[in-house]
Amino acid sequence: MLVQKYGGSSVATLERIANVANRIKARVDTGEKIIVVVSAMGETTNKLISVAKKISDDPDPRELDMLLATGEQKSAALLSMMLLKMGVKAVSYNAFQLNILTTDNHTDARIMDMNLEKVKKELLDKDVIVVTGFQGITPEGNLTTLGRGGSDTSAVAIAAKLGTRCEIYSDVAGIYTTDPKFYSKAKKLEYITYDEMLELAAQGSRVLHSRAVEIAKKYNVEVVCLSSFSDEGGTTIVNTLPEWLEQPVVTGVAMDSNQIKITINNIPNNVDLISGIFNAVAEARINIDMISIVNDNSHTHITFTAVAGNPDRVEEVIKTVLKDEKGWKITADTNVTKVSAIGVGMRSNSGVASRFFSALQREGIRIIATTTSEIKISVLVPKEESGRALKALIDEFEL
Amino acid sequence: MLVQKYGGSSVATLERIANVANRIKARVDTGEKIIVVVSAMGETTNKLISVAKKISDDPDPRELDMLLATGEQKSAALLSMMLLKMGVKAVSYNAFQLNILTTDNHTDARIMDMNLEKVKKELLDKDVIVVTGFQGITPEGNLTTLGRGGSDTSAVAIAAKLGTRCEIYSDVAGIYTTDPKFYSKAKKLEYITYDEMLELAAQGSRVLHSRAVEIAKKYNVEVVCLSSFSDEGGTTIVNTLPEWLEQPVVTGVAMDSNQIKITINNIPNNVDLISGIFNAVAEARINIDMISIVNDNSHTHITFTAVAGNPDRVEEVIKTVLKDEKGWKITADTNVTKVSAIGVGMRSNSGVASRFFSALQREGIRIIATTTSEIKISVLVPKEESGRALKALIDEFEL
């Protein structure tokens, strides 16, 4: 028994659904039982969002989830139909039917629990259970969605619950040292650790969603990233790299242009105000990163990046917190890109930061902000310099 | 409190959804609480069926229902979103959330019960509950759909359960003596009885589904058929016509070209065989009508009409029953149309049948088969003569 997840591009057309069904059938014919998690077909989710945006810039999130959840239900039904037509004993289930319980944080809900008794029972006489990814229900029975890449999270969560391995199929056959769409000579990794994958995912690598990796790490789920368009070997995500593998200092570099930089100047020095700002931002469910705080005698200056969305919404939140203060100023900059290098080897190799910054300096890259972790260095650079920055790092670390 | 149902053409585009939302808002502003049942947008259901048919001529019915159910969920979410944007307190619910229990007869399920406690509770602080029409769930939690026109059935069933009136909105402002798309001088009826409406619906009038009328009759639900595109008065469906209303002999005529004629010749005279045929047809859930049976000394000849579908499927069923018999022959004719005249006045007026057949004879119409009920006369005619037949009846009964 195993879990497979097929992304939007893998099920974008009926022909591709037939391709996926053929792959599943080949595995079933060898005696495997498969729980298949599907995304919506191709650009369905984006199209549904744009329809909703025609109604309102800020569509009601509960109703938006009700709308979006139709995408996976459609692809699940079609894939199941296709499998049945091929003689594979299949059946599809949605979040309601499997009681995939989530928080009520609409459009970005978290899985709390699920009931897979139905799946286990169905597998007694069926070979494939097709499950809608990306969606869940609240304890009150409202439909939710799990946010970008949520189908990965659905798949890994199901694998964790069932104690099986999880294969993630997309249009790229694994994890590369950097995005092969950007840099064609990028190398594919045979193994990557959960920690490196978490950093890569958080830094904008689109192969696997970071919440899925978090769950995989927590429950030690073996995750393999593969392509549904070829038979080449993929990348296995593991807890620790196999002993025999030479550990590279830097495993990969990534670029994330889906960021905005917010700067708030001249906030009166008051710890309550500062924590008030971050509390309000968190309550508004705005994900922030790369926080820098600088004080002078009387004032505090804050810079942080947020996942690109509506800068006005961030401003609104800040304005509410600082409504009684005077003289402060907020600016938003959308022309920024985050460039990161990731590698567990950093832990045991000094001098990585020095090589990182020297490489960028040689190229004359302007660094706007920096954050580091034990296994990652990230810099914020002007959007137009990001390609050159990434290239400099690829050369420096021989990726 | 009342129930409104908006058909596919009323919510075919975002503009039309906005139009419907405006109409609902105007009513809410007068203090009404409304349960709105929606169909899928425009041709969505037909499009989804044609996608499924690309996978298989006979797609798995459970999976087909899973697919089709997405249509109403989409329109319900969009309408609710639109209402919220306009400041109307609205929320959408699907069949799962209201536990609309049906039989497990996929693609043609019957409503058994529903739980509207959630609706009643929501109406304490909301003004509009948008409900997906056409769909239900089995007690095991599989999604079902109610067949053609099923949203009407959903709406009337909800009105029956809540004890409210039900307004059915389509692109025609009521019930006409005949289809105004076919005959532009058709007259609109101010009232029609449940019985007449049942006959009209069964005879191919598309304004209101017959199962919806059956429920309305059983629970005495006041149903009004209106247009979502104009403010003109509609047709009220009642138990008995108001006393003051002059009762016309014939209320309406209708045409149904969605029929095939099946003839089975030379079946050995054997009652078990004959009932076996009709049992098998019923078990295969093929709706039949206009049954004629003729005997000679040794053989029986049967003709009946079936709702157009796959004639091969009917043949298959018959072949299974008659597999041990020899010399019999089955033929299917799809080039037929049923033309009917309906009116409660027939009960108290003799000579209607005579006027009916004389009118057709004058036009030289070839009558292939006939059935009558207390308030209806139907004939099967060649497709190409059906328009002339209808016109002859319109003239004869001054419709």
Tab-separated table of N, CA and C in Angstrom, chain A residues 282-344:
chain	number	residue	atom	x	y	z
A	282	ALA	N	0.339	38.715	12.570
A	282	ALA	CA	0.100	37.273	12.707
A	282	ALA	C	-1.394	36.976	12.740
A	283	GLU	N	-2.132	37.834	13.482
A	283	GLU	CA	-3.580	37.624	13.546
A	283	GLU	C	-4.245	37.772	12.184
A	284	ALA	N	-3.683	38.691	11.372
A	284	ALA	CA	-4.218	38.891	10.022
A	284	ALA	C	-3.725	37.777	9.094
A	285	ARG	N	-3.019	36.825	9.670
A	285	ARG	CA	-2.522	35.659	8.930
A	285	ARG	C	-1.645	36.031	7.740
A	286	ILE	N	-0.834	37.074	7.946
A	286	ILE	CA	0.141	37.454	6.926
A	286	ILE	C	1.463	36.786	7.328
A	287	ASN	N	1.992	35.959	6.404
A	287	ASN	CA	3.251	35.278	6.706
A	287	ASN	C	4.415	36.228	6.490
A	288	ILE	N	5.213	36.462	7.528
A	288	ILE	CA	6.340	37.355	7.334
A	288	ILE	C	7.663	36.641	7.574
A	289	ASP	N	8.746	37.314	7.158
A	289	ASP	CA	10.054	36.668	7.058
A	289	ASP	C	11.090	37.797	7.022
A	290	MET	N	12.357	37.458	7.201
A	290	MET	CA	13.467	38.398	7.041
A	290	MET	C	13.245	39.689	7.834
A	291	ILE	N	12.966	39.513	9.114
A	291	ILE	CA	12.682	40.685	9.944
A	291	ILE	C	13.979	41.364	10.383
A	292	SER	N	14.081	42.675	10.168
A	292	SER	CA	15.209	43.441	10.711
A	292	SER	C	14.639	44.569	11.556
A	293	ILE	N	15.207	44.757	12.749
A	293	ILE	CA	14.753	45.856	13.613
A	293	ILE	C	15.966	46.690	13.999
A	294	VAL	N	15.864	47.989	13.814
A	294	VAL	CA	16.966	48.889	14.160
A	294	VAL	C	16.410	49.995	15.062
A	295	ASN	N	17.152	50.291	16.141
A	295	ASN	CA	16.737	51.382	17.049
A	295	ASN	C	17.672	52.575	16.931
A	296	ASP	N	17.148	53.795	17.126
A	296	ASP	CA	18.027	54.904	17.490
A	296	ASP	C	17.546	55.399	18.845
A	297	ASN	N	17.996	56.541	19.322
A	297	ASN	CA	17.653	56.973	20.676
A	297	ASN	C	16.158	57.005	20.950
A	298	SER	N	15.400	57.478	19.968
A	298	SER	CA	13.985	57.697	20.241
A	298	SER	C	13.058	56.814	19.392
A	299	HIS	N	13.592	56.297	18.312
A	299	HIS	CA	12.688	55.591	17.395
A	299	HIS	C	13.176	54.199	17.003
A	300	THR	N	12.210	53.396	16.517
A	300	THR	CA	12.521	52.066	15.998
A	300	THR	C	12.157	52.025	14.522
A	301	HIS	N	13.005	51.326	13.748
A	301	HIS	CA	12.733	51.151	12.324
A	301	HIS	C	12.656	49.656	12.052
A	302	ILE	N	11.605	49.244	11.389
A	302	ILE	CA	11.392	47.812	11.131
A	302	ILE	C	11.307	47.554	9.631
A	303	THR	N	11.988	46.499	9.199
A	303	THR	CA	11.807	46.016	7.831
A	303	THR	C	11.467	44.536	7.905
A	304	PHE	N	10.493	44.128	7.125
A	304	PHE	CA	10.272	42.678	6.992
A	304	PHE	C	9.734	42.385	5.601
A	305	THR	N	9.835	41.124	5.220
A	305	THR	CA	9.213	40.732	3.953
A	305	THR	C	7.971	39.927	4.272
A	306	ALA	N	7.007	40.008	3.348
A	306	ALA	CA	5.766	39.242	3.503
A	306	ALA	C	5.517	38.529	2.185
A	307	VAL	N	4.810	37.412	2.258
A	307	VAL	CA	4.439	36.734	1.019
A	307	VAL	C	3.565	37.694	0.230
A	308	ALA	N	3.922	37.879	-1.042
A	308	ALA	CA	3.222	38.871	-1.850
A	308	ALA	C	1.740	38.613	-1.806
A	309	GLY	N	1.021	39.656	-1.591
A	309	GLY	CA	-0.427	39.594	-1.581
A	309	GLY	C	-0.799	41.030	-1.785
A	310	ASN	N	-1.717	41.504	-1.005
A	310	ASN	CA	-2.128	42.884	-1.121
A	310	ASN	C	-1.334	43.746	-0.129
A	311	PRO	N	-0.365	44.582	-0.623
A	311	PRO	CA	0.405	45.421	0.307
A	311	PRO	C	-0.526	46.333	1.110
A	312	ASP	N	-1.630	46.752	0.491
A	312	ASP	CA	-2.585	47.627	1.182
A	312	ASP	C	-3.125	46.966	2.446
A	313	ARG	N	-3.275	45.644	2.376
A	313	ARG	CA	-3.826	44.931	3.523
A	313	ARG	C	-2.823	44.979	4.681
A	314	VAL	N	-1.528	44.818	4.361
A	314	VAL	CA	-0.502	44.908	5.393
A	314	VAL	C	-0.535	46.312	5.993
A	315	GLU	N	-0.575	47.320	5.127
A	315	GLU	CA	-0.613	48.716	5.601
A	315	GLU	C	-1.795	48.968	6.529
A	316	GLU	N	-2.945	48.435	6.133
A	316	GLU	CA	-4.162	48.589	6.932
A	316	GLU	C	-3.969	48.066	8.363
A	317	VAL	N	-3.383	46.860	8.416
A	317	VAL	CA	-3.162	46.224	9.718
A	317	VAL	C	-2.231	47.088	10.575
A	318	ILE	N	-1.145	47.550	9.969
A	318	ILE	CA	-0.161	48.366	10.696
A	318	ILE	C	-0.807	49.669	11.167
A	319	LYS	N	-1.600	50.266	10.283
A	319	LYS	CA	-2.257	51.541	10.618
A	319	LYS	C	-3.166	51.397	11.822
A	320	THR	N	-3.851	50.268	11.921
A	320	THR	CA	-4.738	50.039	13.059
A	320	THR	C	-3.933	50.010	14.361
A	321	VAL	N	-2.768	49.346	14.322
A	321	VAL	CA	-1.949	49.239	15.539
A	321	VAL	C	-1.377	50.610	15.932
A	322	LEU	N	-0.957	51.367	14.920
A	322	LEU	CA	-0.256	52.633	15.197
A	322	LEU	C	-1.164	53.851	15.095
A	323	LYS	N	-2.479	53.614	15.221
A	323	LYS	CA	-3.420	54.711	14.941
A	323	LYS	C	-3.255	55.905	15.891
A	324	ASP	N	-2.733	55.664	17.107
A	324	ASP	CA	-2.570	56.764	18.060
A	324	ASP	C	-1.182	57.391	18.009
A	325	GLU	N	-0.316	56.867	17.124
A	325	GLU	CA	1.062	57.383	17.049
A	325	GLU	C	1.187	58.353	15.890
A	326	LYS	N	2.223	59.216	16.000
A	326	LYS	CA	2.425	60.208	14.938
A	326	LYS	C	3.831	60.103	14.359
A	327	GLY	N	4.036	60.615	13.182
A	327	GLY	CA	5.378	60.761	12.617
A	327	GLY	C	5.949	59.518	11.962
A	328	TRP	N	5.260	58.364	12.090
A	328	TRP	CA	5.798	57.137	11.485
A	328	TRP	C	5.396	57.061	10.011
A	329	LYS	N	6.084	56.202	9.288
A	329	LYS	CA	5.865	56.118	7.842
A	329	LYS	C	6.007	54.668	7.397
A	330	ILE	N	5.150	54.236	6.526
A	330	ILE	CA	5.250	52.854	6.011
A	330	ILE	C	5.465	52.890	4.505
A	331	THR	N	6.387	52.056	4.027
A	331	THR	CA	6.604	51.951	2.580
A	331	THR	C	6.619	50.477	2.191
A	332	ALA	N	6.109	50.194	1.003
A	332	ALA	CA	6.100	48.818	0.500
A	332	ALA	C	6.904	48.775	-0.791
A	333	ASP	N	7.703	47.741	-0.948
A	333	ASP	CA	8.499	47.582	-2.163
A	333	ASP	C	8.220	46.194	-2.722
A	334	THR	N	7.624	46.132	-3.918
A	334	THR	CA	7.310	44.820	-4.496
A	334	THR	C	8.408	44.359	-5.455
A	335	ASN	N	9.375	45.242	-5.700
A	335	ASN	CA	10.420	44.922	-6.685
A	335	ASN	C	11.600	44.193	-6.041
A	336	VAL	N	11.317	43.140	-5.270
A	336	VAL	CA	12.390	42.427	-4.579
A	336	VAL	C	12.253	40.911	-4.795
A	337	THR	N	13.375	40.242	-4.705
A	337	THR	CA	13.405	38.782	-4.840
A	337	THR	C	14.328	38.237	-3.768
A	338	LYS	N	13.923	37.111	-3.191
A	338	LYS	CA	14.769	36.477	-2.188
A	338	LYS	C	15.588	35.379	-2.863
A	339	VAL	N	16.896	35.388	-2.622
A	339	VAL	CA	17.771	34.365	-3.182
A	339	VAL	C	18.410	33.621	-2.011
A	340	SER	N	18.364	32.294	-2.042
A	340	SER	CA	18.832	31.508	-0.896
A	340	SER	C	19.736	30.363	-1.326
A	341	ALA	N	20.691	30.028	-0.443
A	341	ALA	CA	21.475	28.810	-0.608
A	341	ALA	C	21.215	27.931	0.608
A	342	ILE	N	21.035	26.611	0.348
A	342	ILE	CA	20.646	25.685	1.408
A	342	ILE	C	21.573	24.469	1.400
A	343	GLY	N	21.936	23.990	2.567
A	343	GLY	CA	22.716	22.753	2.617
A	343	GLY	C	23.008	22.341	4.038
A	344	VAL	N	22.748	21.044	4.363
A	344	VAL	CA	23.073	20.581	5.708
A	344	VAL	C	24.582	20.627	5.946
